[in-house]
Amino acid sequence: MSNKNFQYYLSNFLTKEMAANRNNSTNTITSYAFTFKLYLEYMNKEKNIKPNKVSLSDITKNNITDFLDWLEETRHVQVNSRNVRLA
């Protein structure tokens, strides 16, 4: 899957799938979008992968675990908030 496709499908998932097909609230969609924004920030700052270069293959167990640790250590997010990002 190309980077463009990843970004395209993520955008469609947040704007179309979650809103129309799953009937999620605006707050839920905003929370998911913000989590991906934080993940892209983490990938850029910690893994030196620019947001437009992140691909589906970069969403690994190790990267997610490191991302959650980064939220706690760097952004000083509480465990409960971190777990919301995991969800």
PDB file of C-alpha atoms in Angstrom:
ATOM      1  CA  MET A   1       0.000   0.000   0.000  1.00  0.00           C
ATOM      2  CA  SER A   2       1.454   3.351  -0.955  1.00  0.00           C
ATOM      3  CA  ASN A   3       1.735   6.260   1.456  1.00  0.00           C
ATOM      4  CA  LYS A   4      -0.882   8.165  -0.513  1.00  0.00           C
ATOM      5  CA  ASN A   5      -3.275   5.248  -0.207  1.00  0.00           C
ATOM      6  CA  PHE A   6      -2.681   5.013   3.542  1.00  0.00           C
ATOM      7  CA  GLN A   7      -3.475   8.690   3.992  1.00  0.00           C
ATOM      8  CA  TYR A   8      -6.453   8.426   1.676  1.00  0.00           C
ATOM      9  CA  TYR A   9      -7.913   5.417   3.473  1.00  0.00           C
ATOM     10  CA  LEU A  10      -7.303   6.930   6.906  1.00  0.00           C
ATOM     11  CA  SER A  11      -9.079  10.105   5.874  1.00  0.00           C
ATOM     12  CA  ASN A  12     -11.979   8.150   4.384  1.00  0.00           C
ATOM     13  CA  PHE A  13     -12.220   5.991   7.488  1.00  0.00           C
ATOM     14  CA  LEU A  14     -12.425   9.011   9.774  1.00  0.00           C
ATOM     15  CA  THR A  15     -14.794  11.069   7.643  1.00  0.00           C
ATOM     16  CA  LYS A  16     -16.965   8.503   5.935  1.00  0.00           C
ATOM     17  CA  GLU A  17     -16.838   5.127   7.673  1.00  0.00           C
ATOM     18  CA  MET A  18     -16.963   6.390  11.244  1.00  0.00           C
ATOM     19  CA  ALA A  19     -19.470   9.154  10.621  1.00  0.00           C
ATOM     20  CA  ALA A  20     -21.843   7.565   8.146  1.00  0.00           C
ATOM     21  CA  ASN A  21     -21.584   3.812   8.500  1.00  0.00           C
ATOM     22  CA  ARG A  22     -20.801   3.534  12.197  1.00  0.00           C
ATOM     23  CA  ASN A  23     -22.723   6.625  13.273  1.00  0.00           C
ATOM     24  CA  ASN A  24     -19.924   7.720  15.634  1.00  0.00           C
ATOM     25  CA  SER A  25     -20.165  11.102  17.310  1.00  0.00           C
ATOM     26  CA  THR A  26     -18.093  14.071  16.240  1.00  0.00           C
ATOM     27  CA  ASN A  27     -16.189  13.823  19.542  1.00  0.00           C
ATOM     28  CA  THR A  28     -15.254  10.189  18.873  1.00  0.00           C
ATOM     29  CA  ILE A  29     -14.070  10.984  15.354  1.00  0.00           C
ATOM     30  CA  THR A  30     -12.082  13.964  16.633  1.00  0.00           C
ATOM     31  CA  SER A  31     -10.458  11.772  19.284  1.00  0.00           C
ATOM     32  CA  TYR A  32      -9.410   9.172  16.693  1.00  0.00           C
ATOM     33  CA  ALA A  33      -8.061  11.876  14.385  1.00  0.00           C
ATOM     34  CA  PHE A  34      -6.079  13.472  17.219  1.00  0.00           C
ATOM     35  CA  THR A  35      -4.601  10.091  18.147  1.00  0.00           C
ATOM     36  CA  PHE A  36      -3.359   9.600  14.591  1.00  0.00           C
ATOM     37  CA  LYS A  37      -1.983  13.149  14.602  1.00  0.00           C
ATOM     38  CA  LEU A  38      -0.033  12.325  17.778  1.00  0.00           C
ATOM     39  CA  TYR A  39       1.181   9.069  16.241  1.00  0.00           C
ATOM     40  CA  LEU A  40       2.447  10.924  13.175  1.00  0.00           C
ATOM     41  CA  GLU A  41       4.166  13.454  15.441  1.00  0.00           C
ATOM     42  CA  TYR A  42       5.784  10.601  17.367  1.00  0.00           C
ATOM     43  CA  MET A  43       6.934   8.893  14.165  1.00  0.00           C
ATOM     44  CA  ASN A  44       8.452  12.161  12.944  1.00  0.00           C
ATOM     45  CA  LYS A  45      10.220  13.103  16.174  1.00  0.00           C
ATOM     46  CA  GLU A  46      11.284   9.696  17.454  1.00  0.00           C
ATOM     47  CA  LYS A  47      11.612   7.510  14.349  1.00  0.00           C
ATOM     48  CA  ASN A  48      12.556  10.230  11.855  1.00  0.00           C
ATOM     49  CA  ILE A  49       9.760   9.242   9.483  1.00  0.00           C
ATOM     50  CA  LYS A  50       7.973  12.247   8.032  1.00  0.00           C
ATOM     51  CA  PRO A  51       4.164  12.157   8.284  1.00  0.00           C
ATOM     52  CA  ASN A  52       3.757  11.827   4.502  1.00  0.00           C
ATOM     53  CA  LYS A  53       6.110   8.820   4.574  1.00  0.00           C
ATOM     54  CA  VAL A  54       4.334   6.831   7.292  1.00  0.00           C
ATOM     55  CA  SER A  55       2.783   3.698   5.863  1.00  0.00           C
ATOM     56  CA  LEU A  56       0.578   0.945   7.176  1.00  0.00           C
ATOM     57  CA  SER A  57       3.677  -1.189   7.747  1.00  0.00           C
ATOM     58  CA  ASP A  58       4.844   1.403  10.307  1.00  0.00           C
ATOM     59  CA  ILE A  59       1.911   0.590  12.562  1.00  0.00           C
ATOM     60  CA  THR A  60       3.560  -2.261  14.427  1.00  0.00           C
ATOM     61  CA  LYS A  61       3.223  -3.623  17.939  1.00  0.00           C
ATOM     62  CA  ASN A  62       6.643  -2.211  18.854  1.00  0.00           C
ATOM     63  CA  ASN A  63       5.885   1.217  17.414  1.00  0.00           C
ATOM     64  CA  ILE A  64       2.529   1.349  19.193  1.00  0.00           C
ATOM     65  CA  THR A  65       4.107   0.334  22.511  1.00  0.00           C
ATOM     66  CA  ASP A  66       6.864   2.907  22.053  1.00  0.00           C
ATOM     67  CA  PHE A  67       4.243   5.508  21.098  1.00  0.00           C
ATOM     68  CA  LEU A  68       2.302   4.843  24.304  1.00  0.00           C
ATOM     69  CA  ASP A  69       5.488   5.138  26.352  1.00  0.00           C
ATOM     70  CA  TRP A  70       6.299   8.380  24.525  1.00  0.00           C
ATOM     71  CA  LEU A  71       2.874   9.766  25.434  1.00  0.00           C
ATOM     72  CA  GLU A  72       3.560   9.101  29.107  1.00  0.00           C
ATOM     73  CA  GLU A  73       7.191  10.165  29.230  1.00  0.00           C
ATOM     74  CA  THR A  74       7.336  13.073  26.787  1.00  0.00           C
ATOM     75  CA  ARG A  75       3.810  14.451  26.798  1.00  0.00           C
ATOM     76  CA  HIS A  76       3.170  13.549  30.461  1.00  0.00           C
ATOM     77  CA  VAL A  77      -0.125  11.857  29.653  1.00  0.00           C
ATOM     78  CA  GLN A  78      -1.732   9.907  32.469  1.00  0.00           C
ATOM     79  CA  VAL A  79      -2.216   6.150  32.093  1.00  0.00           C
ATOM     80  CA  ASN A  80      -5.986   6.485  31.633  1.00  0.00           C
ATOM     81  CA  SER A  81      -5.546   9.008  28.820  1.00  0.00           C
ATOM     82  CA  ARG A  82      -2.851   6.879  27.255  1.00  0.00           C
ATOM     83  CA  ASN A  83      -5.182   3.895  27.274  1.00  0.00           C
ATOM     84  CA  VAL A  84      -7.856   5.957  25.512  1.00  0.00           C
ATOM     85  CA  ARG A  85      -5.310   6.552  22.734  1.00  0.00           C
ATOM     86  CA  LEU A  86      -4.661   2.810  22.586  1.00  0.00           C
ATOM     87  CA  ALA A  87      -8.361   2.103  22.155  1.00  0.00           C
TER      88      ALA A  87
END
